[in-house]
Amino acid sequence: MDHDIKVWKLNDFYVQSAMKLSYVYNKQTSKSFQTFRQQFPDFTSRNVHGNYVDYVRWFEDLIISKACSVDEQDDNDIVIWKAGKFNQKWSDITASAKDTYSQTITSLKIEKCRCWFMRYALSSLNQVLALGNEVGQTYLYNLTSTNPKKIQKCVLNHSKCTRAIRQTVFSRDGSILICVCEDGTLWRWDKTA
């Protein structure tokens, strides 16, 4: 385990061919497709997090990642960032395997979120990010702000929800949020306005 974040291109001819072959099965030979191995990533960065990376997702051309640390003051936030320089395209970034520069757009503060496997969700239009913490609180961030430093936060909590929320998921239209706790309970939050 480390704090590297690595990105591989999937539009490479050999990768695309292997993906197509993965859907084909020959009953007579009972052989599966040949695996294509792409050892080296097209982009690597160790600059985003100082601790173990727990979860990474795409956010349009940006990346959202979360690390975890036993120290409450250290690296438990969600970071929205982009590879390369601010106006650089992905095709230009991955052209040089030695390019490891990354640009942090913003950091979203999450308190009491030090343990592994804390999964955040994005609403279908990438407008809201939801992440639970160790004590049953759910942080919602409105990602529609044009100023990354002014992203609005809302914290949902209930007196009976006191265990770690391991997974969050939105309904397709974003009107319902389900939170899954480590004690097996599900919490449903409905959008009212």
mmCIF file of C-alpha atoms in Angstrom:
data_model
loop_
_atom_site.group_PDB
_atom_site.id
_atom_site.type_symbol
_atom_site.label_atom_id
_atom_site.label_comp_id
_atom_site.label_asym_id
_atom_site.label_seq_id
_atom_site.Cartn_x
_atom_site.Cartn_y
_atom_site.Cartn_z
ATOM 1 C CA MET A 1 0.000 0.000 0.000
ATOM 2 C CA ASP A 2 1.178 3.489 -0.742
ATOM 3 C CA HIS A 3 -0.032 6.964 -1.530
ATOM 4 C CA ASP A 4 0.504 6.793 -5.297
ATOM 5 C CA ILE A 5 -2.353 7.449 -7.675
ATOM 6 C CA LYS A 6 -1.890 5.864 -11.090
ATOM 7 C CA VAL A 7 -3.885 6.322 -14.298
ATOM 8 C CA TRP A 8 -3.867 4.031 -17.337
ATOM 9 C CA LYS A 9 -5.327 4.878 -20.735
ATOM 10 C CA LEU A 10 -8.025 2.498 -21.948
ATOM 11 C CA ASN A 11 -8.182 3.800 -25.520
ATOM 12 C CA ASP A 12 -4.960 2.015 -26.524
ATOM 13 C CA PHE A 13 -5.465 -0.436 -29.425
ATOM 14 C CA TYR A 14 -4.245 -3.466 -27.432
ATOM 15 C CA VAL A 15 -6.383 -2.619 -24.408
ATOM 16 C CA GLN A 16 -9.462 -2.128 -26.607
ATOM 17 C CA SER A 17 -8.816 -5.460 -28.361
ATOM 18 C CA ALA A 18 -8.495 -7.296 -25.038
ATOM 19 C CA MET A 19 -11.713 -5.693 -23.796
ATOM 20 C CA LYS A 20 -13.596 -6.867 -26.919
ATOM 21 C CA LEU A 21 -12.192 -10.400 -26.561
ATOM 22 C CA SER A 22 -13.317 -10.523 -22.929
ATOM 23 C CA TYR A 23 -16.937 -10.717 -24.149
ATOM 24 C CA VAL A 24 -16.273 -13.731 -26.399
ATOM 25 C CA TYR A 25 -16.247 -17.312 -25.102
ATOM 26 C CA ASN A 26 -15.566 -20.375 -27.232
ATOM 27 C CA LYS A 27 -17.399 -23.435 -25.822
ATOM 28 C CA GLN A 28 -15.397 -25.917 -27.925
ATOM 29 C CA THR A 29 -11.989 -24.871 -26.638
ATOM 30 C CA SER A 30 -13.247 -23.715 -23.215
ATOM 31 C CA LYS A 31 -10.426 -21.193 -23.236
ATOM 32 C CA SER A 32 -10.843 -17.683 -22.081
ATOM 33 C CA PHE A 33 -9.392 -14.657 -23.809
ATOM 34 C CA GLN A 34 -5.709 -13.843 -23.456
ATOM 35 C CA THR A 35 -5.063 -11.198 -20.847
ATOM 36 C CA PHE A 36 -3.289 -8.062 -21.973
ATOM 37 C CA ARG A 37 -0.897 -6.708 -19.368
ATOM 38 C CA GLN A 38 -0.076 -3.037 -19.294
ATOM 39 C CA GLN A 39 2.516 -2.717 -16.584
ATOM 40 C CA PHE A 40 3.364 0.957 -16.634
ATOM 41 C CA PRO A 41 0.743 3.657 -16.023
ATOM 42 C CA ASP A 42 0.344 6.686 -18.255
ATOM 43 C CA PHE A 43 0.329 8.992 -15.240
ATOM 44 C CA THR A 44 1.520 8.662 -11.630
ATOM 45 C CA SER A 45 1.479 11.128 -8.765
ATOM 46 C CA ARG A 46 2.563 10.930 -5.143
ATOM 47 C CA ASN A 47 1.879 14.635 -4.612
ATOM 48 C CA VAL A 48 -1.845 14.549 -3.801
ATOM 49 C CA HIS A 49 -1.885 12.562 -0.542
ATOM 50 C CA GLY A 50 0.718 11.913 2.122
ATOM 51 C CA ASN A 51 -1.008 8.744 3.359
ATOM 52 C CA TYR A 52 -2.637 5.611 1.989
ATOM 53 C CA VAL A 53 -5.173 6.283 -0.754
ATOM 54 C CA ASP A 54 -8.539 4.710 0.051
ATOM 55 C CA TYR A 55 -10.776 5.692 -2.865
ATOM 56 C CA VAL A 56 -10.497 7.417 -6.247
ATOM 57 C CA ARG A 57 -13.154 8.443 -8.801
ATOM 58 C CA TRP A 58 -13.369 10.518 -11.947
ATOM 59 C CA PHE A 59 -15.199 13.843 -11.811
ATOM 60 C CA GLU A 60 -15.390 14.884 -15.463
ATOM 61 C CA ASP A 61 -11.734 15.713 -16.306
ATOM 62 C CA LEU A 62 -10.821 15.984 -12.630
ATOM 63 C CA ILE A 63 -10.100 13.295 -10.066
ATOM 64 C CA ILE A 64 -11.622 13.023 -6.599
ATOM 65 C CA SER A 65 -9.564 11.012 -4.124
ATOM 66 C CA LYS A 66 -9.596 10.244 -0.416
ATOM 67 C CA ALA A 67 -6.784 9.012 1.793
ATOM 68 C CA CYS A 68 -6.948 7.826 5.382
ATOM 69 C CA SER A 69 -4.694 8.338 8.360
ATOM 70 C CA VAL A 70 -4.820 7.384 12.034
ATOM 71 C CA ASP A 71 -4.012 10.983 12.916
ATOM 72 C CA GLU A 72 -7.230 13.033 12.908
ATOM 73 C CA GLN A 73 -5.334 16.146 11.831
ATOM 74 C CA ASP A 74 -3.670 14.495 8.862
ATOM 75 C CA ASP A 75 -4.941 13.741 5.363
ATOM 76 C CA ASN A 76 -8.505 12.501 5.907
ATOM 77 C CA ASP A 77 -9.993 15.007 3.501
ATOM 78 C CA ILE A 78 -11.343 14.515 0.011
ATOM 79 C CA VAL A 79 -9.174 16.212 -2.604
ATOM 80 C CA ILE A 80 -10.451 17.373 -5.993
ATOM 81 C CA TRP A 81 -7.497 17.707 -8.339
ATOM 82 C CA LYS A 82 -6.294 17.436 -11.884
ATOM 83 C CA ALA A 83 -3.222 15.891 -13.389
ATOM 84 C CA GLY A 84 -0.744 18.177 -15.066
ATOM 85 C CA LYS A 85 -0.961 21.935 -15.174
ATOM 86 C CA PHE A 86 -4.308 23.729 -14.942
ATOM 87 C CA ASN A 87 -5.067 24.070 -18.692
ATOM 88 C CA GLN A 88 -3.215 20.944 -19.806
ATOM 89 C CA LYS A 89 -5.214 18.216 -21.604
ATOM 90 C CA TRP A 90 -5.040 14.539 -20.618
ATOM 91 C CA SER A 91 -3.611 13.641 -24.030
ATOM 92 C CA ASP A 92 -0.691 16.010 -23.405
ATOM 93 C CA ILE A 93 -0.157 14.776 -19.858
ATOM 94 C CA THR A 94 -0.003 11.078 -20.661
ATOM 95 C CA ALA A 95 2.319 11.640 -23.611
ATOM 96 C CA SER A 96 5.199 11.942 -21.148
ATOM 97 C CA ALA A 97 5.428 9.094 -18.641
ATOM 98 C CA LYS A 98 7.669 11.233 -16.427
ATOM 99 C CA ASP A 99 5.044 13.984 -16.000
ATOM 100 C CA THR A 100 3.830 13.627 -12.397
ATOM 101 C CA TYR A 101 2.689 17.180 -11.712
ATOM 102 C CA SER A 102 -0.777 17.600 -10.189
ATOM 103 C CA GLN A 103 -2.881 20.657 -9.411
ATOM 104 C CA THR A 104 -5.170 20.655 -6.340
ATOM 105 C CA ILE A 105 -8.453 22.412 -7.063
ATOM 106 C CA THR A 106 -9.870 22.139 -3.542
ATOM 107 C CA SER A 107 -9.942 20.015 -0.387
ATOM 108 C CA LEU A 108 -13.189 19.010 1.328
ATOM 109 C CA LYS A 109 -12.894 18.662 5.106
ATOM 110 C CA ILE A 110 -14.296 15.445 6.611
ATOM 111 C CA GLU A 111 -14.059 15.036 10.384
ATOM 112 C CA LYS A 112 -13.768 11.634 12.084
ATOM 113 C CA CYS A 113 -13.096 9.725 8.882
ATOM 114 C CA ARG A 114 -9.856 7.861 9.610
ATOM 115 C CA CYS A 115 -10.783 4.276 8.771
ATOM 116 C CA TRP A 116 -10.544 2.338 5.524
ATOM 117 C CA PHE A 117 -13.386 1.631 3.139
ATOM 118 C CA MET A 118 -15.377 4.833 3.479
ATOM 119 C CA ARG A 119 -17.004 5.227 0.052
ATOM 120 C CA TYR A 120 -18.393 8.504 -1.205
ATOM 121 C CA ALA A 121 -21.071 8.898 -3.861
ATOM 122 C CA LEU A 122 -21.716 11.454 -6.560
ATOM 123 C CA SER A 123 -25.240 12.313 -7.665
ATOM 124 C CA SER A 124 -26.033 11.436 -11.287
ATOM 125 C CA LEU A 125 -25.260 14.918 -12.602
ATOM 126 C CA ASN A 126 -22.162 15.243 -10.378
ATOM 127 C CA GLN A 127 -23.814 18.037 -8.425
ATOM 128 C CA VAL A 128 -23.555 16.619 -4.908
ATOM 129 C CA LEU A 129 -20.913 14.491 -3.181
ATOM 130 C CA ALA A 130 -21.915 12.462 -0.091
ATOM 131 C CA LEU A 131 -19.566 10.735 2.370
ATOM 132 C CA GLY A 132 -20.235 9.252 5.794
ATOM 133 C CA ASN A 133 -17.829 9.239 8.723
ATOM 134 C CA GLU A 134 -17.021 7.001 11.720
ATOM 135 C CA VAL A 135 -19.764 8.402 13.979
ATOM 136 C CA GLY A 136 -22.781 8.199 11.650
ATOM 137 C CA GLN A 137 -22.664 11.668 10.146
ATOM 138 C CA THR A 138 -23.031 12.205 6.409
ATOM 139 C CA TYR A 139 -21.293 15.124 4.737
ATOM 140 C CA LEU A 140 -22.904 16.584 1.622
ATOM 141 C CA TYR A 141 -20.973 18.950 -0.624
ATOM 142 C CA ASN A 142 -22.610 20.980 -3.397
ATOM 143 C CA LEU A 143 -20.148 20.754 -6.292
ATOM 144 C CA THR A 144 -21.953 23.236 -8.557
ATOM 145 C CA SER A 145 -20.112 26.237 -7.144
ATOM 146 C CA THR A 146 -18.009 28.157 -9.652
ATOM 147 C CA ASN A 147 -15.556 28.997 -6.863
ATOM 148 C CA PRO A 148 -13.929 25.824 -5.446
ATOM 149 C CA LYS A 149 -13.146 27.619 -2.174
ATOM 150 C CA LYS A 150 -16.864 28.334 -1.595
ATOM 151 C CA ILE A 151 -18.294 24.822 -1.934
ATOM 152 C CA GLN A 152 -21.252 24.561 0.442
ATOM 153 C CA LYS A 153 -21.341 21.794 3.052
ATOM 154 C CA CYS A 154 -24.266 20.218 4.896
ATOM 155 C CA VAL A 155 -23.976 17.536 7.599
ATOM 156 C CA LEU A 156 -26.813 15.020 8.053
ATOM 157 C CA ASN A 157 -27.115 13.154 11.346
ATOM 158 C CA HIS A 158 -29.632 11.234 13.439
ATOM 159 C CA SER A 159 -29.385 10.387 17.140
ATOM 160 C CA LYS A 160 -29.742 6.635 16.415
ATOM 161 C CA CYS A 161 -27.138 6.585 13.638
ATOM 162 C CA THR A 162 -23.851 6.359 15.527
ATOM 163 C CA ARG A 163 -21.765 3.790 13.614
ATOM 164 C CA ALA A 164 -19.432 4.238 10.652
ATOM 165 C CA ILE A 165 -21.154 4.875 7.338
ATOM 166 C CA ARG A 166 -19.236 2.717 4.880
ATOM 167 C CA GLN A 167 -21.147 3.384 1.660
ATOM 168 C CA THR A 168 -23.380 6.100 0.253
ATOM 169 C CA VAL A 169 -25.446 6.017 -2.943
ATOM 170 C CA PHE A 170 -27.862 8.412 -4.641
ATOM 171 C CA SER A 171 -31.000 7.499 -6.580
ATOM 172 C CA ARG A 172 -30.800 8.193 -10.317
ATOM 173 C CA ASP A 173 -32.519 11.557 -9.986
ATOM 174 C CA GLY A 174 -30.515 12.516 -6.879
ATOM 175 C CA SER A 175 -33.605 12.929 -4.697
ATOM 176 C CA ILE A 176 -32.817 10.015 -2.350
ATOM 177 C CA LEU A 177 -29.576 9.253 -0.531
ATOM 178 C CA ILE A 178 -28.993 5.842 1.078
ATOM 179 C CA CYS A 179 -26.254 5.428 3.685
ATOM 180 C CA VAL A 180 -25.040 1.963 4.712
ATOM 181 C CA CYS A 181 -23.625 1.628 8.232
ATOM 182 C CA GLU A 182 -21.218 -1.024 9.482
ATOM 183 C CA ASP A 183 -23.869 -2.242 11.947
ATOM 184 C CA GLY A 184 -26.051 -3.335 9.003
ATOM 185 C CA THR A 185 -28.519 -0.455 9.137
ATOM 186 C CA LEU A 186 -29.571 1.575 6.123
ATOM 187 C CA TRP A 187 -30.435 5.241 6.435
ATOM 188 C CA ARG A 188 -32.572 6.979 3.839
ATOM 189 C CA TRP A 189 -32.497 10.728 3.343
ATOM 190 C CA ASP A 190 -35.012 12.373 0.985
ATOM 191 C CA LYS A 191 -34.434 15.720 -0.679
ATOM 192 C CA THR A 192 -37.217 18.107 0.339
ATOM 193 C CA ALA A 193 -36.455 21.281 -1.584
#
